Amino acid sequence: MSELWDTLTTGLVLSLVFIAISYLFWKRYDKPTPLMIERQEEKERLKEERDTWRQVEAQMQAEKEEAERREADEKRRQEALARSQVPTEAKVTEAWKSLGVSPSKPKTFEAKGEDANAALRPLDQSDIGEKITGDEDVLSAPALAQVRQDKGVQPGAEEPDWELIEKLEEIAGKDDIVVPDVPEAPDLATLQSSHNNEQAQGSQEEE
């Protein structure tokens, strides 16, 4: 029995010693090779690049959406501006032609070489006083003309009685003159012929 315990104890001690030696060797010599280190660095670099590209793509997508939104807003603004503007004569003509209707020519006002408003312009009377040298022509007139001067509207004048005027108009409208029926005048030629016929018949009866 004692030999068994001795064997077990010796094996346990040897196991612990071998474990310690293995750990020391692993700690000392078990290090990554330069190739493994390079591969690890390459993996980290690729990971950083992927993250960077994801950020760049997200930013480009956001800029693209913003550009599309601005383009749509500009397009709507241009369409609204085009609808608010008056169409040109060429476009109106094309529209009439598409409908099969001949466009009417707009009326234009052209000058005929003279001033159409010359008759409406005030005359230049600055030299009238120079031409009139005396009043002999006025004194030699056969009769002096009398100028009528009507009184203007006085500020204190009384306003007409509109109620009285309306009543008079109603009375005038109601007073309808009834004209009696007058018989038509007989025809003189017809009366003369009938009278002659009666005389002729009477003379025949007497005979």
Coordinates of C-alpha atoms in Angstrom, one line a residue:
M1 CA 0.0 0.0 0.0
S2 CA 2.8 2.3 0.8
E3 CA 4.4 1.6 -2.6
L4 CA 1.2 2.7 -4.4
W5 CA 1.1 6.0 -2.5
D6 CA 4.7 6.5 -3.3
T7 CA 4.1 5.9 -7.0
L8 CA 1.1 8.2 -7.1
T9 CA 3.0 11.0 -5.3
T10 CA 6.0 10.7 -7.6
G11 CA 3.8 10.8 -10.7
L12 CA 1.9 13.9 -9.4
V13 CA 5.2 15.7 -8.7
L14 CA 6.6 14.8 -12.1
S15 CA 3.4 16.0 -13.8
L16 CA 3.6 19.4 -12.1
V17 CA 7.2 19.7 -13.0
F18 CA 6.5 18.9 -16.7
I19 CA 3.5 21.3 -16.7
A20 CA 5.7 24.1 -15.4
I21 CA 8.5 23.4 -17.9
S22 CA 5.9 23.3 -20.8
Y23 CA 4.5 26.6 -19.7
L24 CA 7.9 28.2 -19.6
F25 CA 8.7 26.9 -23.0
W26 CA 5.4 28.1 -24.4
K27 CA 5.8 31.5 -22.9
R28 CA 9.3 31.8 -24.2
Y29 CA 9.1 30.4 -27.6
D30 CA 5.5 30.2 -28.6
K31 CA 5.3 33.7 -30.4
P32 CA 3.7 34.6 -33.8
T33 CA 6.0 34.5 -36.8
P34 CA 6.5 37.6 -38.9
L35 CA 4.2 36.1 -41.5
M36 CA 1.4 35.7 -38.9
I37 CA 2.0 39.3 -37.7
E38 CA 1.8 40.6 -41.3
R39 CA -1.4 38.7 -41.9
Q40 CA -2.9 40.1 -38.7
E41 CA -2.0 43.6 -39.7
E42 CA -3.4 43.1 -43.1
K43 CA -6.7 41.9 -41.6
E44 CA -6.9 45.0 -39.4
R45 CA -6.0 47.3 -42.3
L46 CA -8.7 45.7 -44.5
K47 CA -11.2 46.1 -41.7
E48 CA -10.4 49.8 -41.3
E49 CA -10.7 50.3 -45.1
R50 CA -14.1 48.6 -45.1
D51 CA -15.3 50.8 -42.4
T52 CA -14.0 53.9 -44.2
W53 CA -15.6 52.8 -47.5
R54 CA -18.9 52.3 -45.7
Q55 CA -18.8 55.8 -44.3
V56 CA -17.9 57.2 -47.8
E57 CA -20.7 55.3 -49.5
A58 CA -23.2 56.5 -46.8
Q59 CA -22.0 60.1 -47.4
M60 CA -22.2 59.8 -51.2
Q61 CA -25.8 58.3 -50.9
A62 CA -26.8 61.2 -48.7
E63 CA -25.3 63.7 -51.1
K64 CA -27.1 62.0 -54.0
E65 CA -30.4 62.1 -52.3
E66 CA -29.9 65.8 -51.5
A67 CA -29.0 66.5 -55.1
E68 CA -32.1 64.7 -56.4
R69 CA -34.3 66.6 -54.0
R70 CA -32.8 69.9 -55.1
E71 CA -33.2 69.0 -58.7
A72 CA -36.9 68.0 -58.1
D73 CA -37.5 71.4 -56.3
E74 CA -35.8 73.3 -59.2
K75 CA -37.9 71.4 -61.7
R76 CA -41.1 72.2 -59.9
R77 CA -40.1 75.9 -59.6
Q78 CA -39.3 76.0 -63.4
E79 CA -42.6 74.4 -64.2
A80 CA -44.5 76.9 -62.0
L81 CA -42.6 79.8 -63.6
A82 CA -43.3 78.5 -67.1
R83 CA -47.0 78.3 -66.2
S84 CA -47.1 81.8 -64.8
Q85 CA -45.5 83.3 -67.9
V86 CA -47.6 84.5 -70.9
P87 CA -47.0 82.2 -73.9
T88 CA -45.2 83.7 -76.9
E89 CA -46.9 84.4 -80.2
A90 CA -45.2 81.5 -81.8
K91 CA -46.4 79.0 -79.2
V92 CA -50.0 80.4 -79.5
T93 CA -49.8 80.0 -83.3
E94 CA -48.6 76.4 -83.0
A95 CA -51.4 75.7 -80.6
W96 CA -54.0 77.1 -82.9
K97 CA -52.6 75.2 -85.8
S98 CA -52.7 71.9 -83.8
L99 CA -56.4 72.6 -83.2
G100 CA -57.0 73.2 -86.9
V101 CA -57.9 76.9 -86.4
S102 CA -56.2 79.7 -88.3
P103 CA -54.8 82.2 -85.8
S104 CA -56.2 85.7 -85.9
K105 CA -53.8 88.5 -86.6
P106 CA -53.5 91.0 -83.7
K107 CA -54.3 94.5 -84.5
T108 CA -51.4 96.9 -84.5
F109 CA -51.5 100.7 -84.3
E110 CA -49.1 102.2 -86.8
A111 CA -48.5 105.8 -87.4
K112 CA -49.4 107.1 -90.9
G113 CA -46.7 109.7 -91.1
E114 CA -48.6 112.3 -89.2
D115 CA -49.6 113.0 -85.6
A116 CA -53.1 111.5 -85.1
N117 CA -53.5 113.6 -81.9
A118 CA -52.6 116.9 -83.5
A119 CA -56.3 118.0 -83.5
L120 CA -56.5 117.3 -79.7
R121 CA -53.4 119.2 -78.8
P122 CA -53.8 122.8 -77.4
L123 CA -52.9 125.6 -79.8
D124 CA -49.9 127.7 -79.1
Q125 CA -51.4 131.1 -78.3
S126 CA -48.3 132.8 -77.1
D127 CA -48.0 135.0 -80.2
I128 CA -51.7 136.1 -80.3
G129 CA -51.0 139.2 -78.2
E130 CA -48.3 140.2 -80.6
K131 CA -50.6 140.1 -83.6
I132 CA -53.4 142.1 -82.0
T133 CA -52.3 145.7 -82.3
G134 CA -55.5 147.4 -81.4
D135 CA -59.3 147.0 -80.8
E136 CA -60.5 148.9 -83.9
D137 CA -62.0 145.7 -85.4
V138 CA -64.0 145.1 -82.3
L139 CA -65.4 148.7 -82.3
S140 CA -66.2 148.5 -86.0
A141 CA -68.5 145.4 -85.5
P142 CA -72.1 146.2 -86.4
A143 CA -73.5 144.9 -83.1
L144 CA -71.8 143.9 -79.9
A145 CA -72.3 140.3 -79.0
Q146 CA -73.8 139.7 -75.7
V147 CA -72.3 136.9 -73.7
R148 CA -74.7 134.9 -71.7
Q149 CA -73.5 134.1 -68.2
D150 CA -75.6 131.6 -66.2
K151 CA -75.3 131.5 -62.5
G152 CA -73.4 128.5 -61.3
V153 CA -74.5 126.2 -58.6
Q154 CA -74.8 128.1 -55.4
P155 CA -73.5 126.4 -52.3
G156 CA -76.6 127.4 -50.4
A157 CA -79.2 126.4 -53.0
E158 CA -82.1 124.3 -51.8
E159 CA -82.4 120.7 -53.1
P160 CA -85.5 119.8 -55.1
D161 CA -88.3 118.0 -53.4
W162 CA -87.7 114.5 -54.8
E163 CA -90.8 113.1 -53.1
L164 CA -93.1 115.6 -54.8
I165 CA -91.4 114.9 -58.1
E166 CA -92.0 111.2 -57.7
K167 CA -95.7 111.7 -56.8
L168 CA -96.2 113.9 -59.9
E169 CA -94.7 111.2 -62.1
E170 CA -97.0 108.6 -60.6
I171 CA -100.1 110.9 -61.2
A172 CA -99.0 111.6 -64.7
G173 CA -98.6 107.8 -65.3
K174 CA -102.1 107.1 -64.0
D175 CA -103.9 109.8 -65.9
D176 CA -104.5 107.9 -69.1
I177 CA -106.7 109.9 -71.6
V178 CA -109.5 107.7 -72.8
V179 CA -110.2 108.5 -76.5
P180 CA -113.8 107.7 -77.5
D181 CA -114.4 105.5 -80.5
V182 CA -115.0 107.7 -83.6
P183 CA -116.8 106.1 -86.5
E184 CA -114.9 106.0 -89.8
A185 CA -115.9 108.7 -92.4
P186 CA -118.0 107.3 -95.3
D187 CA -116.5 107.1 -98.7
L188 CA -117.9 110.0 -100.8
A189 CA -117.6 108.2 -104.1
T190 CA -119.6 105.3 -102.8
L191 CA -122.3 107.6 -101.4
Q192 CA -122.6 109.5 -104.7
S193 CA -122.9 106.3 -106.8
S194 CA -125.6 104.9 -104.5
H195 CA -127.5 108.2 -104.6
N196 CA -127.4 108.3 -108.4
N197 CA -128.7 104.7 -108.5
E198 CA -131.6 105.6 -106.3
Q199 CA -132.5 108.5 -108.5
A200 CA -132.4 106.4 -111.7
Q201 CA -134.6 103.7 -110.1
G202 CA -137.1 106.4 -109.0
S203 CA -137.3 107.9 -112.5
Q204 CA -138.0 104.5 -114.1
E205 CA -140.8 103.8 -111.7
E206 CA -142.5 107.1 -112.5
E207 CA -142.4 106.3 -116.2

